[in-house]
CSV table of C-alpha atoms and ligand atoms in Angstrom, one decimal:
chain,number,residue,atom,x,y,z
A,1,MET,CA,-14.9,46.3,-23.0
A,2,ARG,CA,-17.9,45.1,-21.2
A,3,PRO,CA,-21.6,45.9,-21.4
A,4,ILE,CA,-22.8,48.4,-18.7
A,5,ARG,CA,-25.7,47.2,-16.6
A,6,ILE,CA,-28.8,49.4,-16.5
A,7,THR,CA,-30.8,50.3,-13.4
A,8,GLY,CA,-33.0,47.4,-12.4
A,9,ASP,CA,-30.3,44.8,-12.8
A,10,PRO,CA,-30.0,43.1,-9.4
A,11,VAL,CA,-26.2,43.4,-9.3
A,12,LEU,CA,-26.6,47.2,-9.1
A,13,HIS,CA,-28.9,47.0,-6.2
A,14,ARG,CA,-27.0,44.8,-3.7
A,15,PRO,CA,-23.8,45.3,-1.7
A,16,ALA,CA,-20.7,44.0,-3.4
A,17,ASP,CA,-18.2,41.6,-2.0
A,18,PRO,CA,-14.6,42.6,-0.9
A,19,VAL,CA,-11.9,42.0,-3.5
A,20,GLY,CA,-9.2,40.8,-1.1
A,21,GLU,CA,-6.1,39.8,-2.9
A,22,VAL,CA,-5.6,41.3,-6.4
A,23,ASP,CA,-5.0,38.5,-8.9
A,24,ASP,CA,-4.8,38.4,-12.7
A,25,ALA,CA,-8.6,38.2,-13.0
A,26,VAL,CA,-9.0,41.4,-11.0
A,27,ARG,CA,-6.3,43.1,-13.1
A,28,ALA,CA,-8.1,42.0,-16.3
A,29,LEU,CA,-11.4,43.3,-14.9
A,30,VAL,CA,-9.9,46.7,-14.2
A,31,ASP,CA,-8.4,46.9,-17.8
A,32,ASP,CA,-11.9,46.2,-19.1
A,33,MET,CA,-13.5,48.7,-16.8
A,34,VAL,CA,-11.0,51.5,-17.8
A,35,GLU,CA,-11.6,50.8,-21.5
A,36,THR,CA,-15.4,50.7,-21.0
A,37,MET,CA,-15.3,54.0,-18.9
A,38,HIS,CA,-13.3,55.8,-21.7
A,39,ALA,CA,-15.6,54.5,-24.4
A,40,ALA,CA,-18.8,55.4,-22.6
A,41,PRO,CA,-17.4,58.1,-21.9
A,42,GLY,CA,-17.7,58.5,-18.2
A,43,VAL,CA,-15.6,59.9,-15.3
A,44,GLY,CA,-16.0,56.8,-13.1
A,45,LEU,CA,-17.1,53.2,-13.2
A,46,ALA,CA,-17.7,50.6,-10.5
A,47,ALA,CA,-17.4,46.9,-10.9
A,48,PRO,CA,-21.1,46.1,-10.3
A,49,GLN,CA,-21.9,48.3,-13.3
A,50,VAL,CA,-20.2,45.7,-15.5
A,51,GLY,CA,-21.8,42.8,-13.6
A,52,GLU,CA,-19.0,42.0,-11.1
A,53,SER,CA,-20.2,42.3,-7.5
A,54,LEU,CA,-16.8,43.4,-6.2
A,55,ARG,CA,-15.8,46.4,-4.1
A,56,LEU,CA,-13.6,48.3,-6.6
A,57,PHE,CA,-14.0,51.3,-8.9
A,58,VAL,CA,-12.0,53.3,-11.4
A,59,TRP,CA,-12.1,57.1,-12.1
A,60,HIS,CA,-10.7,59.4,-14.7
A,61,TRP,CA,-11.5,63.1,-14.6
A,62,VAL,CA,-9.8,66.3,-15.8
A,63,ASP,CA,-10.5,69.2,-13.5
A,64,PRO,CA,-11.2,72.8,-14.8
A,65,ASP,CA,-7.4,73.6,-14.4
A,66,GLY,CA,-6.5,70.8,-16.7
A,67,ALA,CA,-5.2,68.4,-14.0
A,68,LEU,CA,-5.9,64.7,-14.6
A,69,HIS,CA,-7.3,62.7,-11.7
A,70,GLU,CA,-7.4,59.0,-12.3
A,71,GLY,CA,-7.0,55.7,-10.4
A,72,VAL,CA,-8.3,52.4,-9.2
A,73,ALA,CA,-9.7,52.0,-5.7
A,74,VAL,CA,-9.7,48.4,-4.4
A,75,ASP,CA,-11.8,47.7,-1.2
A,76,PRO,CA,-12.2,51.4,-0.5
A,77,GLU,CA,-13.4,53.2,2.6
A,78,LEU,CA,-14.9,56.7,2.3
A,79,TRP,CA,-15.5,59.4,4.8
A,80,VAL,CA,-17.5,62.5,3.9
A,81,SER,CA,-17.9,65.9,5.4
A,82,PRO,CA,-21.4,66.8,6.7
A,83,LEU,CA,-23.9,68.1,4.2
A,84,ARG,CA,-24.3,71.9,4.7
A,85,LEU,CA,-28.1,72.1,4.5
A,86,ASP,CA,-27.9,75.9,4.9
A,87,GLU,CA,-26.2,76.0,1.5
A,88,LEU,CA,-28.6,73.6,-0.2
A,89,ASP,CA,-28.6,74.4,-3.9
A,90,LEU,CA,-30.0,71.3,-5.6
A,91,ASP,CA,-30.3,72.9,-9.0
A,92,ALA,CA,-26.6,73.7,-9.2
A,93,GLU,CA,-25.2,70.2,-9.2
A,94,GLU,CA,-26.5,67.7,-11.8
A,95,GLU,CA,-25.3,64.2,-11.6
A,96,GLY,CA,-25.5,61.3,-14.1
A,97,CYS,CA,-24.7,57.6,-14.2
A,98,LEU,CA,-23.7,55.2,-16.9
A,99,SER,CA,-26.3,52.8,-15.5
A,100,ALA,CA,-29.0,55.4,-16.3
A,101,PRO,CA,-27.5,56.7,-19.5
A,102,GLY,CA,-28.5,60.0,-20.9
A,103,GLU,CA,-30.3,61.2,-17.8
A,104,ARG,CA,-29.1,63.8,-15.3
A,105,PHE,CA,-30.7,65.0,-12.1
A,106,PRO,CA,-29.6,67.4,-9.3
A,107,LEU,CA,-28.2,65.9,-6.2
A,108,ARG,CA,-26.5,67.5,-3.2
A,109,ARG,CA,-23.3,65.8,-2.2
A,110,ALA,CA,-20.8,66.4,0.6
A,111,ASP,CA,-18.1,69.0,-0.5
A,112,ARG,CA,-15.2,66.9,0.8
A,113,ALA,CA,-14.5,63.2,0.9
A,114,LEU,CA,-11.5,61.2,2.1
A,115,LEU,CA,-10.9,58.0,0.1
A,116,ARG,CA,-8.7,55.2,1.6
A,117,ALA,CA,-8.1,52.1,-0.6
A,118,ARG,CA,-5.5,49.9,-2.1
A,119,ASP,CA,-4.2,50.1,-5.7
A,120,LEU,CA,-3.6,47.1,-8.0
A,121,ASP,CA,-0.2,46.4,-6.4
A,122,GLY,CA,-1.9,46.2,-3.0
A,123,THR,CA,-0.4,49.5,-1.8
A,124,PRO,CA,-2.7,51.5,0.5
A,125,PHE,CA,-3.3,55.1,-0.5
A,126,GLU,CA,-5.4,58.0,0.7
A,127,ILE,CA,-6.9,60.9,-1.3
A,128,ALA,CA,-8.6,64.0,0.2
A,129,ALA,CA,-11.0,65.2,-2.4
A,130,GLU,CA,-13.1,68.3,-2.8
A,131,GLY,CA,-15.9,69.3,-5.2
A,132,TRP,CA,-16.4,67.2,-8.2
A,133,LEU,CA,-13.7,64.6,-7.3
A,134,ALA,CA,-15.4,64.2,-4.0
A,135,ARG,CA,-18.7,63.8,-5.8
A,136,ILE,CA,-17.2,61.1,-8.1
A,137,PHE,CA,-15.9,59.2,-5.1
A,138,GLN,CA,-19.3,59.4,-3.3
A,139,HIS,CA,-21.1,58.2,-6.5
A,140,GLU,CA,-18.8,55.3,-7.2
A,141,PHE,CA,-18.6,54.2,-3.5
A,142,ASP,CA,-22.4,54.2,-3.4
A,143,HIS,CA,-22.4,51.6,-6.3
A,144,LEU,CA,-20.4,49.2,-4.0
A,145,ASP,CA,-23.2,49.4,-1.5
A,146,GLY,CA,-25.9,48.8,-4.1
A,147,VAL,CA,-27.0,52.4,-4.1
A,148,LEU,CA,-27.6,54.5,-7.3
A,149,TYR,CA,-27.7,58.3,-7.2
A,150,LEU,CA,-31.3,57.9,-8.4
A,151,ASP,CA,-32.0,56.4,-5.0
A,152,ARG,CA,-30.8,59.5,-3.3
A,153,LEU,CA,-32.7,62.2,-5.2
A,154,ALA,CA,-34.8,64.7,-3.2
A,155,HIS,CA,-38.3,65.8,-4.1
A,156,PRO,CA,-39.4,66.5,-6.8
A,157,HIS,CA,-36.4,65.1,-8.7
A,158,GLU,CA,-37.1,61.5,-7.6
A,159,LYS,CA,-40.5,61.7,-9.3
A,160,ALA,CA,-38.9,62.9,-12.5
A,161,ALA,CA,-36.4,60.1,-12.3
A,162,GLY,CA,-39.1,57.5,-11.8
A,163,LYS,CA,-40.8,58.8,-14.9
A,164,ALA,CA,-37.6,58.6,-16.9
A,165,VAL,CA,-36.9,55.1,-15.8
A,166,ARG,CA,-40.5,54.0,-16.8
A,167,ARG,CA,-40.2,56.0,-20.1
A,168,HIS,CA,-37.0,54.0,-21.0
A,169,SER,CA,-38.6,50.8,-19.8
A,170,TRP,CA,-35.7,50.4,-17.4
A,171,GLY,CA,-36.0,49.1,-13.8
A,172,VAL,CA,-36.1,45.4,-14.8
A,173,PRO,CA,-33.3,42.8,-14.6
A,174,GLY,CA,-31.1,41.9,-17.5
A,175,LEU,CA,-30.7,45.3,-19.4
A,176,SER,CA,-27.4,46.6,-20.5
A,177,TRP,CA,-25.8,48.8,-23.1
A,178,MET,CA,-22.5,48.6,-25.0
A,179,PRO,CA,-20.5,51.9,-25.4
A,180,GLY,CA,-19.7,52.6,-29.1
A,181,VAL,CA,-22.4,50.2,-30.2
A,182,ASP,CA,-25.6,51.4,-28.6
A,183,ASP,CA,-26.3,55.1,-28.9
A,184,LEU,CA,-28.3,55.9,-25.8
A,185,GLU,CA,-27.4,59.5,-25.7
A,186,GLY,CA,-28.9,60.4,-29.0
B,1,ZN,ZN1,-23.1,55.5,-11.6
């Protein structure tokens, strides 16, 4: 388990470095990330969120049909379908982030995303995702580029998010929370 960095910590706001070869340190990091994601609980977690500026993320999500989607993406690439602005429905799709715990704001995402990455054995894989899984991939991939979903909010949600960040006294370096210890949802 590792503390989760809160928005404002510099590691969340800069591009992460490639992982390259997966060694024991990376495998230990992934174990910690999976444990932390489950404890939070969350559907995804990127390495910068636990203070490691590396291009990898984990996910774990059960879809409405009960199918489990989980995995580890090392040095991922992501392609997304164009946003369909004619179907813009910001209020329908709320997103949250463990680095801004307890807050949710609507954000339009691409409906489809193609993830290409390596697993912990170094084996390349590819997942064509739709809907929420595509959203998870876009959210986690953004973390590797130092982008939070809060940075992508459209008007007027970015104003509400800015207020929330100030209300929590976030937005400064060095803040984190520990799942199971700090109750930030309450
Ligand atoms: Zn996040």
